[in-house]
PDB file of C-alpha atoms in Angstrom:
ATOM      1  CA  MET A   1       0.127   0.013   0.012  1.00 33.00           C
ATOM      2  CA  ARG A   2       1.405   3.297  -0.619  1.00 31.00           C
ATOM      3  CA  SER A   3       1.399   6.114   1.857  1.00 38.00           C
ATOM      4  CA  PRO A   4      -0.040   9.535   1.168  1.00 40.00           C
ATOM      5  CA  GLY A   5       2.196  11.746  -1.222  1.00 47.00           C
ATOM      6  CA  GLU A   6       4.575   8.659  -2.054  1.00 50.00           C
ATOM      7  CA  GLY A   7       5.336   8.799  -5.637  1.00 56.00           C
ATOM      8  CA  ALA A   8       4.455  12.230  -5.805  1.00 60.00           C
ATOM      9  CA  PRO A   9       7.632  15.188  -6.834  1.00 67.00           C
ATOM     10  CA  ARG A  10       8.734  16.975  -4.061  1.00 92.00           C
ATOM     11  CA  ILE A  11       9.916  20.235  -5.789  1.00 96.00           C
ATOM     12  CA  GLU A  12      11.901  22.869  -4.348  1.00 97.00           C
ATOM     13  CA  LEU A  13      12.355  26.040  -6.190  1.00 98.00           C
ATOM     14  CA  MET A  14      15.593  28.249  -5.584  1.00 98.00           C
ATOM     15  CA  ARG A  15      16.242  31.535  -7.090  1.00 98.00           C
ATOM     16  CA  HIS A  16      19.702  32.761  -8.078  1.00 98.00           C
ATOM     17  CA  GLY A  17      22.282  34.412  -6.324  1.00 98.00           C
ATOM     18  CA  ASP A  18      23.733  38.040  -6.672  1.00 97.00           C
ATOM     19  CA  THR A  19      24.457  39.478  -9.430  1.00 97.00           C
ATOM     20  CA  GLY A  20      25.446  42.904  -8.162  1.00 94.00           C
ATOM     21  CA  ARG A  21      23.038  44.364 -10.078  1.00 91.00           C
ATOM     22  CA  ILE A  22      19.873  46.468  -9.109  1.00 86.00           C
ATOM     23  CA  SER A  23      17.316  47.016 -11.998  1.00 89.00           C
ATOM     24  CA  TYR A  24      14.898  44.431 -13.244  1.00 91.00           C
ATOM     25  CA  ARG A  25      17.509  42.255 -15.288  1.00 94.00           C
ATOM     26  CA  GLY A  26      14.986  39.951 -16.578  1.00 95.00           C
ATOM     27  CA  GLN A  27      16.404  37.739 -19.724  1.00 95.00           C
ATOM     28  CA  LEU A  28      19.554  39.968 -19.537  1.00 95.00           C
ATOM     29  CA  ASP A  29      22.306  36.981 -19.397  1.00 96.00           C
ATOM     30  CA  ASP A  30      23.994  38.291 -16.148  1.00 96.00           C
ATOM     31  CA  ALA A  31      26.814  36.416 -14.196  1.00 97.00           C
ATOM     32  CA  LEU A  32      26.644  35.865 -10.476  1.00 98.00           C
ATOM     33  CA  SER A  33      28.972  37.773  -8.023  1.00 98.00           C
ATOM     34  CA  PRO A  34      31.575  36.522  -5.771  1.00 98.00           C
ATOM     35  CA  MET A  35      28.822  36.995  -3.175  1.00 98.00           C
ATOM     36  CA  GLY A  36      26.235  34.912  -5.418  1.00 98.00           C
ATOM     37  CA  TRP A  37      28.170  32.296  -5.061  1.00 98.00           C
ATOM     38  CA  ALA A  38      28.743  32.107  -2.157  1.00 98.00           C
ATOM     39  CA  GLN A  39      25.190  32.480  -1.438  1.00 98.00           C
ATOM     40  CA  LEU A  40      24.211  29.626  -3.223  1.00 98.00           C
ATOM     41  CA  ARG A  41      26.882  27.168  -2.140  1.00 98.00           C
ATOM     42  CA  ALA A  42      25.889  28.237   1.454  1.00 98.00           C
ATOM     43  CA  ALA A  43      22.029  27.549   0.743  1.00 98.00           C
ATOM     44  CA  VAL A  44      22.961  24.005  -0.259  1.00 98.00           C
ATOM     45  CA  ALA A  45      25.264  22.882   2.160  1.00 98.00           C
ATOM     46  CA  GLY A  46      23.683  19.947   4.137  1.00 96.00           C
ATOM     47  CA  ARG A  47      21.055  19.612   1.469  1.00 97.00           C
ATOM     48  CA  ASP A  48      20.064  16.653  -0.470  1.00 96.00           C
ATOM     49  CA  TRP A  49      18.409  16.555  -4.444  1.00 97.00           C
ATOM     50  CA  ASP A  50      18.260  13.495  -6.819  1.00 97.00           C
ATOM     51  CA  ALA A  51      18.077  16.035 -10.105  1.00 98.00           C
ATOM     52  CA  ILE A  52      18.509  19.965 -10.876  1.00 98.00           C
ATOM     53  CA  VAL A  53      16.752  21.611 -13.437  1.00 98.00           C
ATOM     54  CA  ALA A  54      18.114  25.141 -14.153  1.00 98.00           C
ATOM     55  CA  SER A  55      17.349  28.357 -15.831  1.00 98.00           C
ATOM     56  CA  THR A  56      19.389  28.331 -19.328  1.00 98.00           C
ATOM     57  CA  LEU A  57      20.820  31.956 -18.451  1.00 98.00           C
ATOM     58  CA  ARG A  58      24.089  31.789 -17.050  1.00 98.00           C
ATOM     59  CA  ARG A  59      22.818  33.223 -13.119  1.00 98.00           C
ATOM     60  CA  CYS A  60      21.024  29.734 -12.686  1.00 98.00           C
ATOM     61  CA  ALA A  61      22.926  27.497 -15.582  1.00 98.00           C
ATOM     62  CA  ALA A  62      26.599  28.039 -14.076  1.00 98.00           C
ATOM     63  CA  PHE A  63      25.979  27.259 -10.312  1.00 98.00           C
ATOM     64  CA  ALA A  64      23.266  24.648 -11.089  1.00 98.00           C
ATOM     65  CA  THR A  65      26.420  22.802 -13.588  1.00 98.00           C
ATOM     66  CA  GLU A  66      28.599  23.437 -10.847  1.00 98.00           C
ATOM     67  CA  LEU A  67      26.424  21.496  -7.714  1.00 98.00           C
ATOM     68  CA  ALA A  68      25.323  19.003 -10.751  1.00 98.00           C
ATOM     69  CA  ALA A  69      28.725  17.824 -11.613  1.00 98.00           C
ATOM     70  CA  ARG A  70      30.445  18.070  -7.947  1.00 98.00           C
ATOM     71  CA  ARG A  71      27.135  15.912  -6.398  1.00 98.00           C
ATOM     72  CA  GLY A  72      26.750  13.603  -9.201  1.00 98.00           C
ATOM     73  CA  LEU A  73      23.616  14.796 -10.233  1.00 98.00           C
ATOM     74  CA  PRO A  74      21.579  14.718 -13.566  1.00 98.00           C
ATOM     75  CA  LEU A  75      21.199  17.992 -14.749  1.00 98.00           C
ATOM     76  CA  ARG A  76      19.168  19.616 -17.524  1.00 98.00           C
ATOM     77  CA  LEU A  77      18.915  23.038 -18.359  1.00 98.00           C
ATOM     78  CA  ASP A  78      15.767  24.626 -19.390  1.00 98.00           C
ATOM     79  CA  ALA A  79      14.664  28.279 -21.388  1.00 98.00           C
ATOM     80  CA  ARG A  80      11.248  28.297 -20.020  1.00 98.00           C
ATOM     81  CA  LEU A  81      12.475  28.473 -16.449  1.00 98.00           C
ATOM     82  CA  SER A  82      14.256  31.787 -17.720  1.00 98.00           C
ATOM     83  CA  GLU A  83      12.933  35.234 -15.755  1.00 98.00           C
ATOM     84  CA  TYR A  84      10.050  37.470 -17.515  1.00 97.00           C
ATOM     85  CA  HIS A  85      11.437  39.742 -20.056  1.00 97.00           C
ATOM     86  CA  PHE A  86      10.643  43.088 -18.577  1.00 97.00           C
ATOM     87  CA  GLY A  87      10.500  44.736 -22.381  1.00 97.00           C
ATOM     88  CA  GLU A  88      11.995  48.632 -22.202  1.00 97.00           C
ATOM     89  CA  TRP A  89      12.435  48.016 -17.863  1.00 97.00           C
ATOM     90  CA  GLN A  90      14.773  45.132 -18.642  1.00 96.00           C
ATOM     91  CA  GLY A  91      18.526  46.338 -16.914  1.00 95.00           C
ATOM     92  CA  VAL A  92      16.822  50.000 -15.943  1.00 95.00           C
ATOM     93  CA  PRO A  93      17.619  50.792 -12.118  1.00 93.00           C
ATOM     94  CA  ILE A  94      14.149  50.736 -10.504  1.00 90.00           C
ATOM     95  CA  GLU A  95      15.362  54.251  -8.170  1.00 93.00           C
ATOM     96  CA  ARG A  96      15.025  55.478 -12.354  1.00 95.00           C
ATOM     97  CA  LEU A  97      11.306  53.747 -12.710  1.00 96.00           C
ATOM     98  CA  GLN A  98      10.100  55.166  -9.579  1.00 95.00           C
ATOM     99  CA  ARG A  99      11.518  58.794 -10.543  1.00 97.00           C
ATOM    100  CA  THR A 100      10.438  58.487 -14.549  1.00 96.00           C
ATOM    101  CA  SER A 101       7.437  55.823 -14.360  1.00 96.00           C
ATOM    102  CA  PRO A 102       6.162  56.170 -10.955  1.00 97.00           C
ATOM    103  CA  ASP A 103       2.090  55.441 -12.174  1.00 97.00           C
ATOM    104  CA  ALA A 104       3.088  53.087 -14.669  1.00 97.00           C
ATOM    105  CA  LEU A 105       5.572  50.677 -11.932  1.00 95.00           C
ATOM    106  CA  ARG A 106       2.702  51.052  -9.273  1.00 94.00           C
ATOM    107  CA  ALA A 107       0.237  49.714 -11.858  1.00 96.00           C
ATOM    108  CA  TYR A 108       2.717  46.764 -12.609  1.00 94.00           C
ATOM    109  CA  TRP A 109       3.449  46.255  -8.778  1.00 92.00           C
ATOM    110  CA  SER A 110      -0.521  45.935  -8.205  1.00 93.00           C
ATOM    111  CA  ASP A 111      -1.980  44.590 -11.289  1.00 94.00           C
ATOM    112  CA  PRO A 112       0.974  42.692 -13.450  1.00 93.00           C
ATOM    113  CA  VAL A 113      -1.718  41.168 -15.385  1.00 93.00           C
ATOM    114  CA  ARG A 114      -3.295  44.537 -16.751  1.00 94.00           C
ATOM    115  CA  SER A 115      -0.215  46.635 -16.321  1.00 96.00           C
ATOM    116  CA  PRO A 116       2.915  45.378 -17.702  1.00 96.00           C
ATOM    117  CA  PRO A 117       6.204  47.509 -18.680  1.00 97.00           C
ATOM    118  CA  PRO A 118       5.667  48.486 -21.944  1.00 97.00           C
ATOM    119  CA  GLY A 119       7.439  45.959 -24.372  1.00 97.00           C
ATOM    120  CA  ALA A 120       7.298  43.160 -22.022  1.00 97.00           C
ATOM    121  CA  GLU A 121       5.992  39.416 -22.273  1.00 97.00           C
ATOM    122  CA  PRO A 122       2.612  38.562 -22.339  1.00 95.00           C
ATOM    123  CA  PHE A 123       1.921  38.023 -18.660  1.00 94.00           C
ATOM    124  CA  ALA A 124      -0.115  34.842 -20.047  1.00 95.00           C
ATOM    125  CA  ALA A 125       2.555  33.397 -22.062  1.00 97.00           C
ATOM    126  CA  PHE A 126       5.053  33.898 -19.197  1.00 97.00           C
ATOM    127  CA  ARG A 127       2.740  31.572 -16.893  1.00 97.00           C
ATOM    128  CA  GLY A 128       2.322  29.276 -19.606  1.00 97.00           C
ATOM    129  CA  ARG A 129       6.132  28.427 -20.491  1.00 98.00           C
ATOM    130  CA  LEU A 130       6.595  28.031 -16.625  1.00 98.00           C
ATOM    131  CA  SER A 131       3.315  26.235 -15.697  1.00 97.00           C
ATOM    132  CA  ALA A 132       4.413  23.722 -19.055  1.00 98.00           C
ATOM    133  CA  ALA A 133       8.147  23.522 -17.593  1.00 98.00           C
ATOM    134  CA  LEU A 134       6.855  22.862 -14.408  1.00 97.00           C
ATOM    135  CA  ASP A 135       4.461  20.073 -15.547  1.00 96.00           C
ATOM    136  CA  ASP A 136       7.429  18.438 -17.382  1.00 96.00           C
ATOM    137  CA  ILE A 137       9.621  18.397 -13.827  1.00 97.00           C
ATOM    138  CA  ALA A 138       6.631  16.746 -12.102  1.00 94.00           C
ATOM    139  CA  ALA A 139       6.054  14.566 -14.858  1.00 93.00           C
ATOM    140  CA  GLU A 140       9.910  13.639 -15.245  1.00 92.00           C
ATOM    141  CA  ALA A 141      10.637  13.737 -11.215  1.00 90.00           C
ATOM    142  CA  GLN A 142       8.382  10.486 -10.806  1.00 83.00           C
ATOM    143  CA  GLY A 143       8.978  11.173  -6.605  1.00 85.00           C
ATOM    144  CA  ARG A 144      12.333  12.245  -6.795  1.00 94.00           C
ATOM    145  CA  ARG A 145      13.852  15.313  -4.952  1.00 96.00           C
ATOM    146  CA  VAL A 146      14.156  18.116  -7.624  1.00 98.00           C
ATOM    147  CA  LEU A 147      16.219  21.443  -7.358  1.00 98.00           C
ATOM    148  CA  VAL A 148      14.397  23.453  -9.760  1.00 98.00           C
ATOM    149  CA  LEU A 149      16.917  26.968 -10.402  1.00 98.00           C
ATOM    150  CA  THR A 150      15.008  29.827 -11.387  1.00 98.00           C
ATOM    151  CA  HIS A 151      14.332  33.408 -10.969  1.00 98.00           C
ATOM    152  CA  GLY A 152      12.730  35.915  -8.694  1.00 97.00           C
ATOM    153  CA  ALA A 153       8.924  36.646 -10.581  1.00 96.00           C
ATOM    154  CA  ALA A 154       9.402  33.145 -11.942  1.00 98.00           C
ATOM    155  CA  ILE A 155       8.639  31.841  -8.219  1.00 98.00           C
ATOM    156  CA  ARG A 156       6.608  34.524  -7.351  1.00 97.00           C
ATOM    157  CA  LEU A 157       4.071  33.701 -10.543  1.00 97.00           C
ATOM    158  CA  LEU A 158       4.270  29.686  -9.075  1.00 97.00           C
ATOM    159  CA  ARG A 159       3.556  30.608  -5.735  1.00 96.00           C
ATOM    160  CA  CYS A 160       0.504  32.574  -6.419  1.00 96.00           C
ATOM    161  CA  LEU A 161      -0.456  29.816  -8.647  1.00 95.00           C
ATOM    162  CA  VAL A 162       0.077  26.911  -5.753  1.00 95.00           C
ATOM    163  CA  GLU A 163      -0.983  29.525  -3.384  1.00 94.00           C
ATOM    164  CA  GLY A 164      -4.238  30.482  -4.996  1.00 94.00           C
ATOM    165  CA  ARG A 165      -3.465  33.843  -4.768  1.00 94.00           C
ATOM    166  CA  ASP A 166      -3.881  37.258  -6.921  1.00 93.00           C
ATOM    167  CA  PHE A 167      -0.871  37.546  -9.147  1.00 93.00           C
ATOM    168  CA  GLY A 168      -1.293  41.511  -7.788  1.00 92.00           C
ATOM    169  CA  GLU A 169       0.004  39.963  -4.464  1.00 94.00           C
ATOM    170  CA  MET A 170       3.526  39.103  -6.377  1.00 93.00           C
ATOM    171  CA  ALA A 171       5.441  42.161  -5.369  1.00 89.00           C
ATOM    172  CA  ALA A 172       4.860  41.236  -1.439  1.00 92.00           C
ATOM    173  CA  ILE A 173       6.329  37.488  -1.950  1.00 96.00           C
ATOM    174  CA  ALA A 174      10.002  37.767  -0.405  1.00 96.00           C
ATOM    175  CA  VAL A 175      12.263  35.577  -2.587  1.00 97.00           C
ATOM    176  CA  ASP A 176      15.772  36.327  -1.790  1.00 97.00           C
ATOM    177  CA  HIS A 177      18.764  35.668  -3.641  1.00 98.00           C
ATOM    178  CA  ALA A 178      19.639  31.908  -3.231  1.00 98.00           C
ATOM    179  CA  SER A 179      16.347  31.061  -1.301  1.00 98.00           C
ATOM    180  CA  LEU A 180      14.541  28.047  -1.528  1.00 98.00           C
ATOM    181  CA  HIS A 181      10.667  27.603  -1.966  1.00 97.00           C
ATOM    182  CA  PRO A 182       9.444  23.926  -1.882  1.00 96.00           C
ATOM    183  CA  LEU A 183       6.509  23.820  -4.472  1.00 95.00           C
ATOM    184  CA  ALA A 184       3.619  21.125  -4.352  1.00 92.00           C
ATOM    185  CA  TRP A 185       2.704  20.719  -8.330  1.00 92.00           C
ATOM    186  CA  PRO A 186       0.492  20.576  -9.747  1.00 82.00           C
ATOM    187  CA  ALA A 187      -1.022  23.634  -8.842  1.00 70.00           C
ATOM    188  CA  ALA A 188      -5.099  23.143  -7.657  1.00 62.00           C
ATOM    189  CA  GLY A 189      -7.371  24.792  -9.952  1.00 53.00           C
ATOM    190  CA  ARG A 190      -4.766  26.801 -11.938  1.00 51.00           C
TER     191      ARG A 190
END
């Protein structure tokens, strides 16, 4: 007889470490700073997984590659786990956006679905690619513990789906660099 949860994937999301940049980085391919490497190495100490899946952006992929090699774990890189494309805001310091576009920034924080940054990835596309990636990870996991290295907005969106939260709450969800977030996937009612 199977115990409850047996065979269910155990997925843990992890945000990349610090890059030394303060802005919406989006799909800019930044490297980790020395602090970012140290944050990630400290966060995984004493923790175990059976497989790793990571965003193809360097700030996730480089550490995932190192960790998989050091621990002899299977690794798969998946571009669908990349960060939200912030359009014209990508790479712009948030302080500048607060000065030049305060109303648009507030509107985005309160309703990212209806008020995306100019030229940004459609929110439905972001949600769709992340959901598809997690569906595949869950199907492949077959009860194994999987570490998923991804990005802040990606983790916030996935947590909203799983926790039944409105996307307007994304900005209030704390997702620090190198933080870990257990995820019960698939999300009910998505």
